[in-house]
mmCIF file of C-alpha atoms in Angstrom:
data_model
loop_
_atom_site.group_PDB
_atom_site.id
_atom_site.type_symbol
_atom_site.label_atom_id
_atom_site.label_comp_id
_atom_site.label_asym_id
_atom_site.label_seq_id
_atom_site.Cartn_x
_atom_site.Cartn_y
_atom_site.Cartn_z
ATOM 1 C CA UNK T 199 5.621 23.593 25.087
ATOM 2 C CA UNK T 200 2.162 23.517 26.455
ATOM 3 C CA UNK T 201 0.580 21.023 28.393
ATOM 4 C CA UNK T 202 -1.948 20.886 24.935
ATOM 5 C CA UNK T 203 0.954 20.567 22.259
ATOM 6 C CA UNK T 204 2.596 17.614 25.218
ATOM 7 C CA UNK T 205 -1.213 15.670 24.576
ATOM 8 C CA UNK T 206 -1.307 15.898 21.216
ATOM 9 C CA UNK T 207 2.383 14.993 20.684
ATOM 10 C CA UNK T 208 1.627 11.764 22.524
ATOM 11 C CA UNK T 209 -1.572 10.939 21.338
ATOM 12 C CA UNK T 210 0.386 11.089 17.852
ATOM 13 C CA UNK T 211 3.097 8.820 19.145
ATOM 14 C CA UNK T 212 0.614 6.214 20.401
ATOM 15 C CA UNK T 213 -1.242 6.346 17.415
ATOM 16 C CA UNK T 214 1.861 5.776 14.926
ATOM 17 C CA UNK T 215 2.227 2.968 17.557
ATOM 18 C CA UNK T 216 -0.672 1.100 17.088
ATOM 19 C CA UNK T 217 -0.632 1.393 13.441
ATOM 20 C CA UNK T 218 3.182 -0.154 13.461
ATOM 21 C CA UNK T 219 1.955 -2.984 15.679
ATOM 22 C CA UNK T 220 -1.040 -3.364 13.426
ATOM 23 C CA UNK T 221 1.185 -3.924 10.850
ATOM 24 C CA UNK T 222 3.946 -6.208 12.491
ATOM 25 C CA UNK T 223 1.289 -8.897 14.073
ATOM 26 C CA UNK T 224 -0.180 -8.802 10.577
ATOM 27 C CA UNK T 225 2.840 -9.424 8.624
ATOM 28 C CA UNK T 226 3.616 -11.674 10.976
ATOM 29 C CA UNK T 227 0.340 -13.646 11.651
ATOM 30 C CA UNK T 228 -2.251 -12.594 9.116
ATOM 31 C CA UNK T 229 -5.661 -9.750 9.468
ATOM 32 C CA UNK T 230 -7.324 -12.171 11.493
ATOM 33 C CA UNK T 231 -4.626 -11.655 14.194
ATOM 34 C CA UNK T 232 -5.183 -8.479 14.357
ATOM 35 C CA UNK T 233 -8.125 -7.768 16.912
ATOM 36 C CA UNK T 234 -8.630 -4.978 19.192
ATOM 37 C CA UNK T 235 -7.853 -6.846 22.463
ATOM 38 C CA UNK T 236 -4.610 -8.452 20.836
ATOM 39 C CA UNK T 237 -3.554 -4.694 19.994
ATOM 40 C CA UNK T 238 -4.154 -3.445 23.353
ATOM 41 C CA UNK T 239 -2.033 -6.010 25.233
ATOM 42 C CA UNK T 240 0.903 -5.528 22.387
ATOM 43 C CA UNK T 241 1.129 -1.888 23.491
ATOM 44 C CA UNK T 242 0.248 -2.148 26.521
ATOM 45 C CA UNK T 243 -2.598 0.397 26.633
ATOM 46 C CA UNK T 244 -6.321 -0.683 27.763
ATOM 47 C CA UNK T 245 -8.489 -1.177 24.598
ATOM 48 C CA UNK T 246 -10.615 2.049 25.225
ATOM 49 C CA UNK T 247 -7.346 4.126 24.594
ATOM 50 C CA UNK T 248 -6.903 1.963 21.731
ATOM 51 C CA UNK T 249 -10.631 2.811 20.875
ATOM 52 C CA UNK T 250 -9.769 6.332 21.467
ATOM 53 C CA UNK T 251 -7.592 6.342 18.082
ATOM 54 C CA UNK T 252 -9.541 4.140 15.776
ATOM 55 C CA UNK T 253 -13.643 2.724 16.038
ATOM 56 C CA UNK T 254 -12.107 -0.362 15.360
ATOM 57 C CA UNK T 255 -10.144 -2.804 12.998
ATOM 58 C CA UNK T 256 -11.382 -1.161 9.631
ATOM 59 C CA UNK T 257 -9.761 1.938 10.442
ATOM 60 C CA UNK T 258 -6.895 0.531 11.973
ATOM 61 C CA UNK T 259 -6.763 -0.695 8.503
ATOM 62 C CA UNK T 260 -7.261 2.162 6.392
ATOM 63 C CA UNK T 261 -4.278 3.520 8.460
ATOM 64 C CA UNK T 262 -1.878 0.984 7.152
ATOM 65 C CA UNK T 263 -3.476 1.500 3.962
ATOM 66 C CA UNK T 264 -2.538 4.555 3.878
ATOM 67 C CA UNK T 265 1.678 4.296 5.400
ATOM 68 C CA UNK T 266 1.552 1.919 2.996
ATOM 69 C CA UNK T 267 0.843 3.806 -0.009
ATOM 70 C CA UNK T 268 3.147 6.197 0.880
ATOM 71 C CA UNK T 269 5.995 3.423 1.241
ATOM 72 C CA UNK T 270 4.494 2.141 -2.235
ATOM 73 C CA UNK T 271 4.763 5.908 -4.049
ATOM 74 C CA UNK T 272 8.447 6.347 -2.487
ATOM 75 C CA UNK T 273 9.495 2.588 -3.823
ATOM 76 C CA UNK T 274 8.251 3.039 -7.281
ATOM 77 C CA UNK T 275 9.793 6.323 -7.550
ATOM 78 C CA UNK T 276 13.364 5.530 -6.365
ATOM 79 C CA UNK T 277 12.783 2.515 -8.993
ATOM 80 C CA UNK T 278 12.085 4.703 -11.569
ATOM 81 C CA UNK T 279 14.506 7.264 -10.818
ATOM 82 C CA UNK T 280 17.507 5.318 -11.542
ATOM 83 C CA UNK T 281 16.421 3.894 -14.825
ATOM 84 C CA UNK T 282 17.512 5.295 -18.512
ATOM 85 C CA UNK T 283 14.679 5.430 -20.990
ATOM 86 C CA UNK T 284 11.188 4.496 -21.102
ATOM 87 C CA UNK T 285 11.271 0.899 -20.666
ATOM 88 C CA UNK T 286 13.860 0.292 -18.068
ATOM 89 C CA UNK T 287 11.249 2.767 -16.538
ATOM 90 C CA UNK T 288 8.322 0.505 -17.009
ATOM 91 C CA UNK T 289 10.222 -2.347 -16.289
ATOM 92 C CA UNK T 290 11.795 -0.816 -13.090
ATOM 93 C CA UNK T 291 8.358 0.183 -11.790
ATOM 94 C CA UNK T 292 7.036 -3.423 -12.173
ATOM 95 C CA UNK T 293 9.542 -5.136 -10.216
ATOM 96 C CA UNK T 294 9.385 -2.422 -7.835
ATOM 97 C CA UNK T 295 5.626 -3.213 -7.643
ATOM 98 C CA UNK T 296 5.862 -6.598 -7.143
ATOM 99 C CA UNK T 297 8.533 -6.597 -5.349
ATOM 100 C CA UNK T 298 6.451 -3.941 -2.401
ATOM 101 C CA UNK T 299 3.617 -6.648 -2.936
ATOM 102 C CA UNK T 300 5.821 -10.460 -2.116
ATOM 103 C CA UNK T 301 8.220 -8.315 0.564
ATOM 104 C CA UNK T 302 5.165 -6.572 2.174
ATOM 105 C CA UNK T 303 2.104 -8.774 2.048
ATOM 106 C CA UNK T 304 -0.347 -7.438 5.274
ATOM 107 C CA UNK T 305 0.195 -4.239 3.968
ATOM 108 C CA UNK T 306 -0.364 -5.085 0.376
ATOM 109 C CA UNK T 307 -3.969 -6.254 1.349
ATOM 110 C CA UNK T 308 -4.373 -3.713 3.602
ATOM 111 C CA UNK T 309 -4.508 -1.163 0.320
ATOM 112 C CA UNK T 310 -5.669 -3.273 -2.630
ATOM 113 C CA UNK T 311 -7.968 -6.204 -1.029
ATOM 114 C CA UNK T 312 -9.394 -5.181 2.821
ATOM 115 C CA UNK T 313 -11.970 -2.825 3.287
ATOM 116 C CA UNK T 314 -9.998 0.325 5.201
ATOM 117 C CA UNK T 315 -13.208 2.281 4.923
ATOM 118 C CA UNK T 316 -11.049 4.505 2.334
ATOM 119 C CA UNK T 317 -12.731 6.118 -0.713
ATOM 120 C CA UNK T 318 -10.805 5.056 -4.252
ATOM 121 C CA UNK T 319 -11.042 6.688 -7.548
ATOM 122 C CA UNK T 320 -12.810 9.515 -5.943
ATOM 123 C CA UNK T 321 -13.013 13.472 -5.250
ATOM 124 C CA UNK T 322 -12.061 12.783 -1.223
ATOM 125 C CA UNK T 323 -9.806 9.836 -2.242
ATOM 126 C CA UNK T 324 -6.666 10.177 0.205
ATOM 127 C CA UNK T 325 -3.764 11.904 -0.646
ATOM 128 C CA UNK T 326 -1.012 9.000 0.000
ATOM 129 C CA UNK T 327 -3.629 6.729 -2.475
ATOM 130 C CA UNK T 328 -3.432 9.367 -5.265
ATOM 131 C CA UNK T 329 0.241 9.702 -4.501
ATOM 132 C CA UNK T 330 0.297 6.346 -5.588
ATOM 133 C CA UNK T 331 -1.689 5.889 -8.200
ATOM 134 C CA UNK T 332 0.297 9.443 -9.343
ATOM 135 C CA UNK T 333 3.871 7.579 -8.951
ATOM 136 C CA UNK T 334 2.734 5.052 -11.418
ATOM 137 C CA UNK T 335 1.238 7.405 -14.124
ATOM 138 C CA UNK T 336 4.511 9.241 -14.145
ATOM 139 C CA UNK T 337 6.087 6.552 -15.684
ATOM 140 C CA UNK T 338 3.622 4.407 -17.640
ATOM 141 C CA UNK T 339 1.797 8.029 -18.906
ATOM 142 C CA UNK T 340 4.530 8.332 -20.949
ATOM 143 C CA UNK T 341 4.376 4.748 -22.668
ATOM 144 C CA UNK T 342 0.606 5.247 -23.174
ATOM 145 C CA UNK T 343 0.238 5.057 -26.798
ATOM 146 C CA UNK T 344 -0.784 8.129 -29.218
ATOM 147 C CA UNK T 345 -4.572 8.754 -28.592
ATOM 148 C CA UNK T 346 -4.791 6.580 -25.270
ATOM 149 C CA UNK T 347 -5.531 8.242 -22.222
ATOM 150 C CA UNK T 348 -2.669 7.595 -19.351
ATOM 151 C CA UNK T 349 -4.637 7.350 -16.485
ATOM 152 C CA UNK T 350 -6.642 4.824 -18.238
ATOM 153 C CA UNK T 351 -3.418 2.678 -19.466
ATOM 154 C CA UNK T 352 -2.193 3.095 -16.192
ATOM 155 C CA UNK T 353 -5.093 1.284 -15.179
ATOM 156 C CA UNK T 354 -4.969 -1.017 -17.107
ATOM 157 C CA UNK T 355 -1.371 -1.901 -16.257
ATOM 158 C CA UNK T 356 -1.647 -1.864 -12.593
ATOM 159 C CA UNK T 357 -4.792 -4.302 -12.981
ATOM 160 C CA UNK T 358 -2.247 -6.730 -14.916
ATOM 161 C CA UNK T 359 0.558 -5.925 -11.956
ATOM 162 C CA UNK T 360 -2.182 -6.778 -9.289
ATOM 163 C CA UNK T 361 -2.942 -9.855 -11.264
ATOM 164 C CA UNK T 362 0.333 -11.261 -11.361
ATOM 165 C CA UNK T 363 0.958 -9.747 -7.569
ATOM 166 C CA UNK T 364 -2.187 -11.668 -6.142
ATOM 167 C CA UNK T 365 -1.876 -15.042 -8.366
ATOM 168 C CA UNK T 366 1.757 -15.181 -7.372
ATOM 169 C CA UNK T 367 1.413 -15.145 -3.425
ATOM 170 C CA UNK T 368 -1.822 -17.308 -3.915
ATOM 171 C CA UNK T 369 0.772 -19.888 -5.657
ATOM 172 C CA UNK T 370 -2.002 -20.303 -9.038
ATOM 173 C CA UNK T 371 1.114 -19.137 -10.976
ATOM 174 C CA UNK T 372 4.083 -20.997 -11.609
ATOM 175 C CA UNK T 373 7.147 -19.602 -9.876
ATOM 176 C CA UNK T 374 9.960 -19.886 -12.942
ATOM 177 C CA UNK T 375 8.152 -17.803 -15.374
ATOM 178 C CA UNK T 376 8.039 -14.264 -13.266
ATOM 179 C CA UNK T 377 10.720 -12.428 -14.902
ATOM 180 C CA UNK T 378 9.325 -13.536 -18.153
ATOM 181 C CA UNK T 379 5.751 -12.446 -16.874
ATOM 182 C CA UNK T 380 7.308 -9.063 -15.917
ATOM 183 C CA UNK T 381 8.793 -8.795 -19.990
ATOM 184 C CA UNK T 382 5.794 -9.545 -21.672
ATOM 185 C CA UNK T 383 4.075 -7.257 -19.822
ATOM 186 C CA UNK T 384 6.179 -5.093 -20.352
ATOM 187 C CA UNK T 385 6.906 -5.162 -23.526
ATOM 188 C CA UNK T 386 3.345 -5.439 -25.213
ATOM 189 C CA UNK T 387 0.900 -3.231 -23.535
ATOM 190 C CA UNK T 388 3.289 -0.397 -23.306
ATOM 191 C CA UNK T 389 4.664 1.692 -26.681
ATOM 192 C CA UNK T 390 7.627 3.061 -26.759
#
């Protein structure tokens, strides 16, 4: 190995590092814990190395944006995967949803509500955030509806997911009715 492919190796390594330790003080204490200086100290490199990696938080950010859509695309999937028929597809890829949003919360908001400098809905849109978006069309496509276009009912479905996600951690929802949230939902926007 060359003293070139040794650099790069361990430039990788410490980025993947700050990105995990991004992620871990934020699940742990909130975003606003998460500042350059705190970072540096955790990994014990000076903050220009850190600097080095990422201009700053934003990107720091859109990096665990970005793990975390991957995690997101690989939980929906293996949700999906076990289920027989179209709505214990739907229904697996709901809880499986929500479930990634209450178990994962920094990195939830690191993809759907903080600005990660990342491009959505667009040509140069990320390939882990199409991923995504892809694992949820291949299930709700199907339950579109004759004449309705499945990246638009997909959507449309994730908006109502993200709903219930976001009113749920902020408590504005009341905590018995979930499942029966998830089975409406469910169960009237989707044809099957």
């Amino acid at each position: 190995m060359s003293v070139q492919e040794r650099k790069e190796r361990e430039r990788a390594a410490r980025e993947r590092l700050i990105v995990k330790t991004a992620r871990e003080l934020a699940e742990r204490q909130g975003w606003d814990a998460v500042t350059t200086r705190r970072l540096a100290e955790s990994i014990e490199y000076s903050q220009p190395v850190l600097y080095s990696h990422f201009r700053g938080k934003r990107e720091i950010i859109g990096a665990v944006a970005l793990e975390g859509a991957s995690a997101l695309a690989a939980a929906l999937r293996a949700a999906t995967a076990e289920a027989d028929g179209p709505r214990a597809r739907v229904a697996a890829l709901a809880h499986a949803y929500l479930d990634f949003a209450e178990g994962n919360p920094a990195v939830y908001d690191a993809i759907f509500q903080l600005d990660g400098g990342l491009p959505y809905a667009q040509e140069d849109t990320p390939e882990p955030l199409k991923d995504a978006f892809a694992a949820l069309v291949e299930s709700l496509g199907e339950v579109a509806g004759d004449g309705v276009h499945p990246g638009l009912f997909t959507e449309t479905f994730w908006a109502a997911l993200h709903g219930l996600a976001t009113l749920t951690r902020a408590g504005r929802l009341p905590p018995g009715d979930a499942e029966s949230r998830v089975d409406l939902l469910v169960d009237r926007l989707a044809v099957y």
